[in-house]
PDB file of C-alpha atoms in Angstrom:
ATOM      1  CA  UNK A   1      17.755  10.508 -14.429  1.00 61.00           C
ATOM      2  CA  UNK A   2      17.583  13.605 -16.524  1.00 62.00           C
ATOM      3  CA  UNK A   3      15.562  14.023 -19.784  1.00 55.00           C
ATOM      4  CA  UNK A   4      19.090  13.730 -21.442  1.00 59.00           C
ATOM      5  CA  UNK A   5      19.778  10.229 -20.037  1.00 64.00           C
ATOM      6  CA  UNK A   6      22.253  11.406 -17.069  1.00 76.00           C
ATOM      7  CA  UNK A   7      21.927  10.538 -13.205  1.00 91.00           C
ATOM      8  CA  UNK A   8      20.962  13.120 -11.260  1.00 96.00           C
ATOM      9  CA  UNK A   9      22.592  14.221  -8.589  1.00 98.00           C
ATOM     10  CA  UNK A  10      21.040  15.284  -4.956  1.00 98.00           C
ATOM     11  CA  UNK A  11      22.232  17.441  -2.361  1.00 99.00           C
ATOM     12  CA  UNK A  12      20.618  17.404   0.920  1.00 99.00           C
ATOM     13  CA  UNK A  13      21.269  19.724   3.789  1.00 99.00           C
ATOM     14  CA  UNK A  14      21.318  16.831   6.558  1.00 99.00           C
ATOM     15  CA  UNK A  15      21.607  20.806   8.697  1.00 98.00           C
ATOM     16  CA  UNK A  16      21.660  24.100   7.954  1.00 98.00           C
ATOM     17  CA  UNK A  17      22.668  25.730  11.010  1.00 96.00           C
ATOM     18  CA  UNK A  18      25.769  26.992  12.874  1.00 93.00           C
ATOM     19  CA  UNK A  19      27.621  25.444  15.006  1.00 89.00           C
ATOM     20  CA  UNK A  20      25.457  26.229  17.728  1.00 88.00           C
ATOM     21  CA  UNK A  21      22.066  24.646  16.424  1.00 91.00           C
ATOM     22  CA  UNK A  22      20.393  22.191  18.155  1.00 89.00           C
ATOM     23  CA  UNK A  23      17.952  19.617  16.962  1.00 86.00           C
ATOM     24  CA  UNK A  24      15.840  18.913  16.155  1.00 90.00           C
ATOM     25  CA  UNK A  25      14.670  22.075  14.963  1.00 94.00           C
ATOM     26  CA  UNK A  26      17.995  22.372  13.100  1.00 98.00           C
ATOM     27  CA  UNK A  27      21.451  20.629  12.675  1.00 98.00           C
ATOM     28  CA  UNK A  28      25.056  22.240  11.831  1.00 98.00           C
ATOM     29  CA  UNK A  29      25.602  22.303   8.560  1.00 98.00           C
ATOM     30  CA  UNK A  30      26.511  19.120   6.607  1.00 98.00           C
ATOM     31  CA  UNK A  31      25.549  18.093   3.699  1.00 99.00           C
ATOM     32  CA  UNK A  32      25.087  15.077   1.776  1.00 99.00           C
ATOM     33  CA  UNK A  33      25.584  14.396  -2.293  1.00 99.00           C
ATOM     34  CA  UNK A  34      23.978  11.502  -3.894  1.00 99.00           C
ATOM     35  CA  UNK A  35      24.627  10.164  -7.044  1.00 98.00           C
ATOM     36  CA  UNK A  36      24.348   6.650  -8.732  1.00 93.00           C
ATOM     37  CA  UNK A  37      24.166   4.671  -5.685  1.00 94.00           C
ATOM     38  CA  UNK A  38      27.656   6.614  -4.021  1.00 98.00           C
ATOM     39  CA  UNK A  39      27.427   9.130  -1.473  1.00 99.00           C
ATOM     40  CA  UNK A  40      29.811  12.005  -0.275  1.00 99.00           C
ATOM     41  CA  UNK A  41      29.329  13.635   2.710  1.00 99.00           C
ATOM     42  CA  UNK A  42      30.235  17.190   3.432  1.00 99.00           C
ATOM     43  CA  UNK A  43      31.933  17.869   6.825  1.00 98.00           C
ATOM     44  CA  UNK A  44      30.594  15.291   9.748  1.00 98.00           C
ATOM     45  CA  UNK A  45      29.851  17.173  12.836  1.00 98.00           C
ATOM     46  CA  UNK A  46      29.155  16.891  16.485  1.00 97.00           C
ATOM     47  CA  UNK A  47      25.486  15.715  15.276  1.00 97.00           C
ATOM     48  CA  UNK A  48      25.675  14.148  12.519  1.00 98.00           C
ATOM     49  CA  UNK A  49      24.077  10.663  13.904  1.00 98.00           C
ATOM     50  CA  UNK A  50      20.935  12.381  14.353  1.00 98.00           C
ATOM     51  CA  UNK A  51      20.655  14.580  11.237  1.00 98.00           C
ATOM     52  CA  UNK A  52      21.585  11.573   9.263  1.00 99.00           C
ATOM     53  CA  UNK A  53      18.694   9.618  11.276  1.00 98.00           C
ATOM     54  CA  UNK A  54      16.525  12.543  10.423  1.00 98.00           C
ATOM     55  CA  UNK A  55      16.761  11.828   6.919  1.00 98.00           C
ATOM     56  CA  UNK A  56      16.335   7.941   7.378  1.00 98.00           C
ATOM     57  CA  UNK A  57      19.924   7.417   6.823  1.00 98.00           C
ATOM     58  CA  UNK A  58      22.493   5.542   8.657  1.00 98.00           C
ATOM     59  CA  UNK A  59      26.208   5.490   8.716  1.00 98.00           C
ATOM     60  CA  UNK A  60      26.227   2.412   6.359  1.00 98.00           C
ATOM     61  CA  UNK A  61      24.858   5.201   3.982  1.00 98.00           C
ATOM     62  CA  UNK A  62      28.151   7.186   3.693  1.00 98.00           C
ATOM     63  CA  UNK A  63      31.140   6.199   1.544  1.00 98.00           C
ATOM     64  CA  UNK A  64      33.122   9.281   1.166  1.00 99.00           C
ATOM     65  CA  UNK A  65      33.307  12.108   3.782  1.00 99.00           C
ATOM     66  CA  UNK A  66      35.075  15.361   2.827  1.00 99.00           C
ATOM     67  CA  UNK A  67      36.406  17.322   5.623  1.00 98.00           C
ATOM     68  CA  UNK A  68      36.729  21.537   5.289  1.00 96.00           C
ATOM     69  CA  UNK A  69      38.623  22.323   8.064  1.00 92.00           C
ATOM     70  CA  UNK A  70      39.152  21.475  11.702  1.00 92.00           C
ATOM     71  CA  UNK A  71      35.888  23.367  13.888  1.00 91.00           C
ATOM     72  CA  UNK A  72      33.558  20.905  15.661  1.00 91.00           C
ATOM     73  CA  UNK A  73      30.643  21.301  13.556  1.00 93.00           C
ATOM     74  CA  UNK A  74      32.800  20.132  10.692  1.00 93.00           C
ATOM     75  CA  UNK A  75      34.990  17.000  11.769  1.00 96.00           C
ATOM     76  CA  UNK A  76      33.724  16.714  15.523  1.00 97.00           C
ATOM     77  CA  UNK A  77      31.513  13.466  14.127  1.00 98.00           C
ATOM     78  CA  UNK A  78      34.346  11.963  12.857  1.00 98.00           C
ATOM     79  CA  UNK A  79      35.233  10.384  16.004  1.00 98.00           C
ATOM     80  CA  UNK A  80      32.002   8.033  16.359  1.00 98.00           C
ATOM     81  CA  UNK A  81      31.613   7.350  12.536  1.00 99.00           C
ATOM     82  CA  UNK A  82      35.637   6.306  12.632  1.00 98.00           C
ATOM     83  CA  UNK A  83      34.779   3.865  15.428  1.00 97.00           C
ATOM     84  CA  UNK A  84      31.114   2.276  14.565  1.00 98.00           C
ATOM     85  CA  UNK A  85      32.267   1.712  10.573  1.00 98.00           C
ATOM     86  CA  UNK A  86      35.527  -0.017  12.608  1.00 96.00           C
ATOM     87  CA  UNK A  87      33.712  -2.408  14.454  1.00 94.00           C
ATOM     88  CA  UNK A  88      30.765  -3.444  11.728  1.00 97.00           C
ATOM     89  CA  UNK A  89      31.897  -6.902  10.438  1.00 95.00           C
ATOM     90  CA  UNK A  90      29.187  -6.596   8.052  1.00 96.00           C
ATOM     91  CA  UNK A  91      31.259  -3.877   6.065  1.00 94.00           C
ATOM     92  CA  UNK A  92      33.913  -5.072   3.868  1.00 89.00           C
ATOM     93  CA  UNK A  93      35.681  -1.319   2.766  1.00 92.00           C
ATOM     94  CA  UNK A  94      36.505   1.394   4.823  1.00 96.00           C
ATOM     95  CA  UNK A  95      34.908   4.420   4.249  1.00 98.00           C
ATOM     96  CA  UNK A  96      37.200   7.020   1.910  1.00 99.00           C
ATOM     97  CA  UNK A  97      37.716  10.434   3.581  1.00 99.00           C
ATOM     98  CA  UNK A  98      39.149  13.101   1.629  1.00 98.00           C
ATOM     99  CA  UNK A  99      40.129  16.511   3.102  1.00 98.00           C
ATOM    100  CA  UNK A 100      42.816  18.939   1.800  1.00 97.00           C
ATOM    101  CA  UNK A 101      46.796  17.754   2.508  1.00 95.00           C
ATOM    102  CA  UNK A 102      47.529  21.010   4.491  1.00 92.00           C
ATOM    103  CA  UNK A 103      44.799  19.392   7.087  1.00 93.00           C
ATOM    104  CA  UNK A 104      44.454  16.113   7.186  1.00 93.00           C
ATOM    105  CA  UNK A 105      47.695  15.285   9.485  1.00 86.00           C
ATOM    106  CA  UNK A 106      46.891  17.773  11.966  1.00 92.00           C
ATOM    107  CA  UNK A 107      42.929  16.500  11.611  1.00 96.00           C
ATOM    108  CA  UNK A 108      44.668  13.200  13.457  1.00 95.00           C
ATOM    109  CA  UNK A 109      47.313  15.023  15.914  1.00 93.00           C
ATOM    110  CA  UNK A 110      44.786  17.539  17.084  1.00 92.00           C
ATOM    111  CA  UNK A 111      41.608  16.541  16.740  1.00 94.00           C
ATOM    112  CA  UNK A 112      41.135  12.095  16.734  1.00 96.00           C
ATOM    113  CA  UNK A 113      44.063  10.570  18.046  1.00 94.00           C
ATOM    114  CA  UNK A 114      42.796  10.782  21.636  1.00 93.00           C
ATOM    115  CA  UNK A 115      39.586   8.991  21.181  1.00 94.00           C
ATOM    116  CA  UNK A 116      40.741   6.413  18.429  1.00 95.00           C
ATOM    117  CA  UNK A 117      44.190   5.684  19.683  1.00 94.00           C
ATOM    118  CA  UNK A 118      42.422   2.457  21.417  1.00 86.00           C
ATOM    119  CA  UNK A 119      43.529  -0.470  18.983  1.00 88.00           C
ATOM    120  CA  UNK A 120      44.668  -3.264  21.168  1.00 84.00           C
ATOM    121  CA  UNK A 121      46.914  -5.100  18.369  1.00 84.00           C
ATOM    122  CA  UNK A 122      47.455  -2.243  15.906  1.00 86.00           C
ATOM    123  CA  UNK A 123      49.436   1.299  16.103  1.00 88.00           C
ATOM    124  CA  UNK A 124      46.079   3.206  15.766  1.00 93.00           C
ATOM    125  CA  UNK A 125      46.638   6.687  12.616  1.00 95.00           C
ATOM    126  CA  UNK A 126      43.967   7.399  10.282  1.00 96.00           C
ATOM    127  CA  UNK A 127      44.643   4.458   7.936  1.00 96.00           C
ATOM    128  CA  UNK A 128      43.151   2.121  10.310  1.00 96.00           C
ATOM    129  CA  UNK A 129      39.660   3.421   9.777  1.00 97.00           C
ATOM    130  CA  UNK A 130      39.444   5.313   6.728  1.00 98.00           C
ATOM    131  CA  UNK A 131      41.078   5.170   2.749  1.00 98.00           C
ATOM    132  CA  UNK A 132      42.623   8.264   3.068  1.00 98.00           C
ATOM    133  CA  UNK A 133      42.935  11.037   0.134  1.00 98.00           C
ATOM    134  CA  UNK A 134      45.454  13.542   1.043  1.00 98.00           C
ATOM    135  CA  UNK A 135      44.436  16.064  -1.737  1.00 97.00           C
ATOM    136  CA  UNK A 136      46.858  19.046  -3.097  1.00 90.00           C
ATOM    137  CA  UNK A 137      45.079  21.963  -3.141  1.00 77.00           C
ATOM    138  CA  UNK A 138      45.460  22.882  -7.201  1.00 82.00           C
ATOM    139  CA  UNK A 139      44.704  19.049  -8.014  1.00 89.00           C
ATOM    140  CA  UNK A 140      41.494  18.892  -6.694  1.00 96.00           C
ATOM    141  CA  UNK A 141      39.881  15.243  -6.357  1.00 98.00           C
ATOM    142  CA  UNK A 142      37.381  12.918  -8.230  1.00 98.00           C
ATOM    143  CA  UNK A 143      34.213  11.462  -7.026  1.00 98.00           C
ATOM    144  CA  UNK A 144      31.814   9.513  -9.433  1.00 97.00           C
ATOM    145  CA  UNK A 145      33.498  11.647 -12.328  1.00 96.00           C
ATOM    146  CA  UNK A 146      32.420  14.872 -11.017  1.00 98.00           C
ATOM    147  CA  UNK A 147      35.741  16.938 -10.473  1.00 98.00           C
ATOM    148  CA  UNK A 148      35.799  19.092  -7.381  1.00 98.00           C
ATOM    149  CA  UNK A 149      38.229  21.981  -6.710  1.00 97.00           C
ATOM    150  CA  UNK A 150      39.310  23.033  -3.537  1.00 96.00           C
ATOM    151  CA  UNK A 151      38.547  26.857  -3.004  1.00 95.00           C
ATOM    152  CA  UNK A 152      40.580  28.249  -0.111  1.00 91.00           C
ATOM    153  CA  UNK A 153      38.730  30.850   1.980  1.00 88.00           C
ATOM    154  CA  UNK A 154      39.382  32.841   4.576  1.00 77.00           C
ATOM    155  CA  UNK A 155      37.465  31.818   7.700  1.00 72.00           C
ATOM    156  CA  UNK A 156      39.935  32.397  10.820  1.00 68.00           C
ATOM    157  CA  UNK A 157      43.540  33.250  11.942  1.00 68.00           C
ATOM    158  CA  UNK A 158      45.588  31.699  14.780  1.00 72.00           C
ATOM    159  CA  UNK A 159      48.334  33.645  15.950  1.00 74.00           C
ATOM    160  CA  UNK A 160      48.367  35.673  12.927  1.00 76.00           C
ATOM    161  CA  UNK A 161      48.435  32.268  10.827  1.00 76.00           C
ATOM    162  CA  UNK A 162      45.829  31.829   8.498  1.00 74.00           C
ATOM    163  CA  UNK A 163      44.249  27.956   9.475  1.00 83.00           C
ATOM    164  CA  UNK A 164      42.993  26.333   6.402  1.00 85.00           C
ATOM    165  CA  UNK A 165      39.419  25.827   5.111  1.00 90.00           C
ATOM    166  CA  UNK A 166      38.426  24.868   1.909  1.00 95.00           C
ATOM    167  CA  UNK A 167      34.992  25.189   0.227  1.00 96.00           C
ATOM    168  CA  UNK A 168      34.228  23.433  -2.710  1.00 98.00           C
ATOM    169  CA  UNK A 169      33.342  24.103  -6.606  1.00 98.00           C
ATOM    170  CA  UNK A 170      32.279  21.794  -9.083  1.00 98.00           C
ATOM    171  CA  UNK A 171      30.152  21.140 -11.905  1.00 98.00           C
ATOM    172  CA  UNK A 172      27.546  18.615 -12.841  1.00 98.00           C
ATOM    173  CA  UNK A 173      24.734  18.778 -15.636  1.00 95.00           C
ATOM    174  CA  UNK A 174      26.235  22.207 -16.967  1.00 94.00           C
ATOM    175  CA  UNK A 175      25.310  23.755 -13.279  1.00 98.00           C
ATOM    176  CA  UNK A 176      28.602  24.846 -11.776  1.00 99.00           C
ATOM    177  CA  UNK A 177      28.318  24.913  -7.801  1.00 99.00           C
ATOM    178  CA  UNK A 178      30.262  26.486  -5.039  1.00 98.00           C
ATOM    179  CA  UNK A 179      30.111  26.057  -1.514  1.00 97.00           C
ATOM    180  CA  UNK A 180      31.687  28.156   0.581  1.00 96.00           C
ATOM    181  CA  UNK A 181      32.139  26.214   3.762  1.00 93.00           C
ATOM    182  CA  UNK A 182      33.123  28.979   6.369  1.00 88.00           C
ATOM    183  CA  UNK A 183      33.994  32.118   5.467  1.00 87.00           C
ATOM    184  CA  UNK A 184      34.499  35.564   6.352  1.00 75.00           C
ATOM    185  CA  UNK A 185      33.169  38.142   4.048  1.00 80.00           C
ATOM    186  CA  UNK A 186      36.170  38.074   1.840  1.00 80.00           C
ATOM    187  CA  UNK A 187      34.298  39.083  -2.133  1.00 74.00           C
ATOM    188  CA  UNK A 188      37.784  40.575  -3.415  1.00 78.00           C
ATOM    189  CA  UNK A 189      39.177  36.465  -3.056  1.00 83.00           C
ATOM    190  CA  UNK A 190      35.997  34.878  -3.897  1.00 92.00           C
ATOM    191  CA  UNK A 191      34.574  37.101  -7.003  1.00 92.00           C
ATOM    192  CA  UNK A 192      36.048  35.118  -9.308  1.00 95.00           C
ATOM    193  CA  UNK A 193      34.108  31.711  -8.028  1.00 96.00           C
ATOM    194  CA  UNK A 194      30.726  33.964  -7.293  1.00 96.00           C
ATOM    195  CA  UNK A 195      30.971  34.976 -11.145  1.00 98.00           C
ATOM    196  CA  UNK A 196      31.667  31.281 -12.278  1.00 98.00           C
ATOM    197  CA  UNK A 197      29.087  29.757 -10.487  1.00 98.00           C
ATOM    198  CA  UNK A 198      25.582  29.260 -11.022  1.00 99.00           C
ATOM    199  CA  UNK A 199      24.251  28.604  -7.741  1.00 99.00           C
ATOM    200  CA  UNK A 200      26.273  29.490  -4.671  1.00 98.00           C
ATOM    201  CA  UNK A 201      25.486  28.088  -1.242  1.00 99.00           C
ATOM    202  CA  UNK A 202      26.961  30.753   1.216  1.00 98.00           C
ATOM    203  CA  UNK A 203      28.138  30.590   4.446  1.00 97.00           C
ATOM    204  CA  UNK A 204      25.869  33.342   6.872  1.00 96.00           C
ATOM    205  CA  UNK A 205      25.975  34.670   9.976  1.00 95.00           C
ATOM    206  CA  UNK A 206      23.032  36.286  11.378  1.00 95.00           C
ATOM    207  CA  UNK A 207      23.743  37.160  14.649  1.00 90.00           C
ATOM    208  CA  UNK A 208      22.851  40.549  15.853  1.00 86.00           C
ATOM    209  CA  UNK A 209      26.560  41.307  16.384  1.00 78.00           C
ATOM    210  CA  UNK A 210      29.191  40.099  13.981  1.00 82.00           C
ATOM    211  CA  UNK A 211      31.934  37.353  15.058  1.00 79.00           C
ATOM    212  CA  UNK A 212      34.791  38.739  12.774  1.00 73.00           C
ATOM    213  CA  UNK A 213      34.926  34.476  11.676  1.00 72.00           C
ATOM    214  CA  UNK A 214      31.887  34.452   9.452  1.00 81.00           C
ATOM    215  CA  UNK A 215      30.169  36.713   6.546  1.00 92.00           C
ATOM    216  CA  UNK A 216      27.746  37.971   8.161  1.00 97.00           C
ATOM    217  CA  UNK A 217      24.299  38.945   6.488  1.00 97.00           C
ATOM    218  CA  UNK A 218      24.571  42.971   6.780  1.00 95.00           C
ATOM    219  CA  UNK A 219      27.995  42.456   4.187  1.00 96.00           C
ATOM    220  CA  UNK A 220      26.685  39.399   1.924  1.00 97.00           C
ATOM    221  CA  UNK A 221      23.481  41.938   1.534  1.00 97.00           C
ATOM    222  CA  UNK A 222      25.775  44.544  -0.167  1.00 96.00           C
ATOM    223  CA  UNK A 223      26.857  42.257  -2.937  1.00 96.00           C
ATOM    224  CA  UNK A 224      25.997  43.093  -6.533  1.00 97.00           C
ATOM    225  CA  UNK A 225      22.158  41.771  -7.245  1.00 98.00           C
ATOM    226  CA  UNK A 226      23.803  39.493 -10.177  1.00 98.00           C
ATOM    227  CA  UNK A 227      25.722  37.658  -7.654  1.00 98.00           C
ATOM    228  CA  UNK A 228      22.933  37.277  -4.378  1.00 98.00           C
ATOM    229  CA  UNK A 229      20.307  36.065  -7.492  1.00 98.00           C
ATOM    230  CA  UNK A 230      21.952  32.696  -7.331  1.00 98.00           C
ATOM    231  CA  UNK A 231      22.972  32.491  -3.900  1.00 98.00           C
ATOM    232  CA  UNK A 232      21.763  30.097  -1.215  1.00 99.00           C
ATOM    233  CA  UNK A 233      22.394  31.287   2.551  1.00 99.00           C
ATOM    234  CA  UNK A 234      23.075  28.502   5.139  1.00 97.00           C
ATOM    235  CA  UNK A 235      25.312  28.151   8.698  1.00 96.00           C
ATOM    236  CA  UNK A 236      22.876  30.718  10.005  1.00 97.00           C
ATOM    237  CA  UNK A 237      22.058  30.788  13.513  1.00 93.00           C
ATOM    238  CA  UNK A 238      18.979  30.208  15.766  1.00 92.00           C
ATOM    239  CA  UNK A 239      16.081  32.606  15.439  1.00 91.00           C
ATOM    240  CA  UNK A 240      14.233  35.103  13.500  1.00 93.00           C
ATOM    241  CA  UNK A 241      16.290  35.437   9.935  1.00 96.00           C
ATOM    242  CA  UNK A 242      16.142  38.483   7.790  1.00 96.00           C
ATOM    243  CA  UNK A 243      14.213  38.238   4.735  1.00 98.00           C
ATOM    244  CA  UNK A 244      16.548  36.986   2.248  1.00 98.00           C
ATOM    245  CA  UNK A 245      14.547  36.599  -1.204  1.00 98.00           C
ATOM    246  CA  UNK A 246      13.186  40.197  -0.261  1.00 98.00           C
ATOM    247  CA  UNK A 247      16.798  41.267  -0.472  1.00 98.00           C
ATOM    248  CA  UNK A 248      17.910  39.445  -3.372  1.00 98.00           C
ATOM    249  CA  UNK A 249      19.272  36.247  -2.240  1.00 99.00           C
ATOM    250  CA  UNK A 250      16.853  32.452  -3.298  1.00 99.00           C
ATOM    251  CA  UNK A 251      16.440  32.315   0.081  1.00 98.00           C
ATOM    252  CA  UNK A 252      17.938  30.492   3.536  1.00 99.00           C
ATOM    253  CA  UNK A 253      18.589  26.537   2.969  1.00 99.00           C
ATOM    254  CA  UNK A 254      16.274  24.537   5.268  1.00 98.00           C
ATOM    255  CA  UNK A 255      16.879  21.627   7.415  1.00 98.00           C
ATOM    256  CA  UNK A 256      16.979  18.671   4.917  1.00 98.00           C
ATOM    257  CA  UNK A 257      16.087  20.763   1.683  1.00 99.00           C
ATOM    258  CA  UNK A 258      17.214  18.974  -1.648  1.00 99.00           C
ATOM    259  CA  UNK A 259      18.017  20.306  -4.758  1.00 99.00           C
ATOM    260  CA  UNK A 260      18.456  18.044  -7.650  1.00 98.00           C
ATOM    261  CA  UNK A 261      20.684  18.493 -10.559  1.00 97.00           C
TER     262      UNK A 261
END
């Protein structure tokens, strides 16, 4: 609780990595808010058993899960937490999983129905396991009366279709907060959020050569100093990272950092 009297809330990189880290030394990058006793979890990925057991968490900790988009690293966990929340008798609700309405069919058509379609006496959909909140992207959703707004990004394109991903912004205990989920280096559609924001955690690639799919750390570093001040670099990949608070940035996010608002 703050000074003022209000909850605080905590955000904990469960991983901080792309989606080619592997633990322990890092996980990919989901991320998990706490506040009054509720949880919502940011993306579930391919590992997100053992970054949650790294933290000495379990999947009887999550409530909510918000999904971004449709990678691996993102939703790829979604699979086994569907399934082991399922078949707990001890739980009596089924966790609530929120992701925007232009994804959250196709996140059953193309990437669960063939491992969860194995209900003996039920038509097996995305009902069956989770509350589901279908949100429209200008209406944003509520979670423990914080209100979240979708931020579209650009992050990849599929036969000259953009695919949807949505970061997040939001503000709690006057701190407004962005994260980016993936992105490429796109600061003509995102200026308006940077400038908003107080603290901005920011998708990064730092591979030597660039994947076209990501910002990449040679662009974010050419960002006004105003704007890299309050910015917090994570999805980076494995090995030696540039010096980021040299440049201007707070830093790179570490495996199972907190910050506390």
């Amino acid at each position: 609780m703050t000074a003022g009297g209000t909850m605080t809330l905590k955000i904990t990189f469960l991983g901080s990595g792309s989606s080619f880290a592997i633990g322990p030394e890092n996980y990919q990058s989901n991320v998990l808010l706490e506040l009054e006793n509720d949880t919502l979890l940011i993306d579930a990925g391919t590992d997100i058993k053992y970054s949650l057991r790294d933290q000495g968490l379990t999947y009887k900790d999550i409530k909510n899960v918000y999904i971004s988009h449709l990678h691996y690293d993102h939703c790829g966990g979604l699979e086994w937490f569907a399934l082991i929340t399922y078949f707990d008798p001890n739980l009596s609700h089924k966790p609530c999983l929120i992701a925007s309405d232009k994804i959250i069919n196709e996140l059953w058509d193309k990437s669960l129905s063939g491992g969860l379609s194995t209900l003996p006496h039920e038509r097996a959909n995305l009902s069956a396991f989770f509350d589901v909140k279908a949100v429209k992207q200008y209406e944003g959703f509520v979670w423990r009366s914080i209100k979240f707004k979708l931020v579209q990004t650009v992050h990849y394109y599929s036969e000259y279709e953009l695919m949807p991903s949505f970061g997040l912004i939001f503000s709690y205990n006057k701190s407004r907060i962005l994260f980016t989920s993936d992105t490429q280096s796109c600061p003509v559609q995102l200026i308006s959020f940077y400038e908003e924001s107080d603290i901005i955690f920011h998708d990064c690639e730092t591979t030597e050569s660039k994947s076209g799919v990501h910002a990449h750390y040679s662009e974010l570093v050419k960002l006004p100093s105003h704007l890299k001040k309050k910015m917090w670099l994570y999805h980076y990949n494995p090995g030696k990272l540039p010096n980021a608070k040299k440049d201007g940035f707070l830093g790179f996010v570490a495996k199972g950092q907190s910050f506390v608002f």
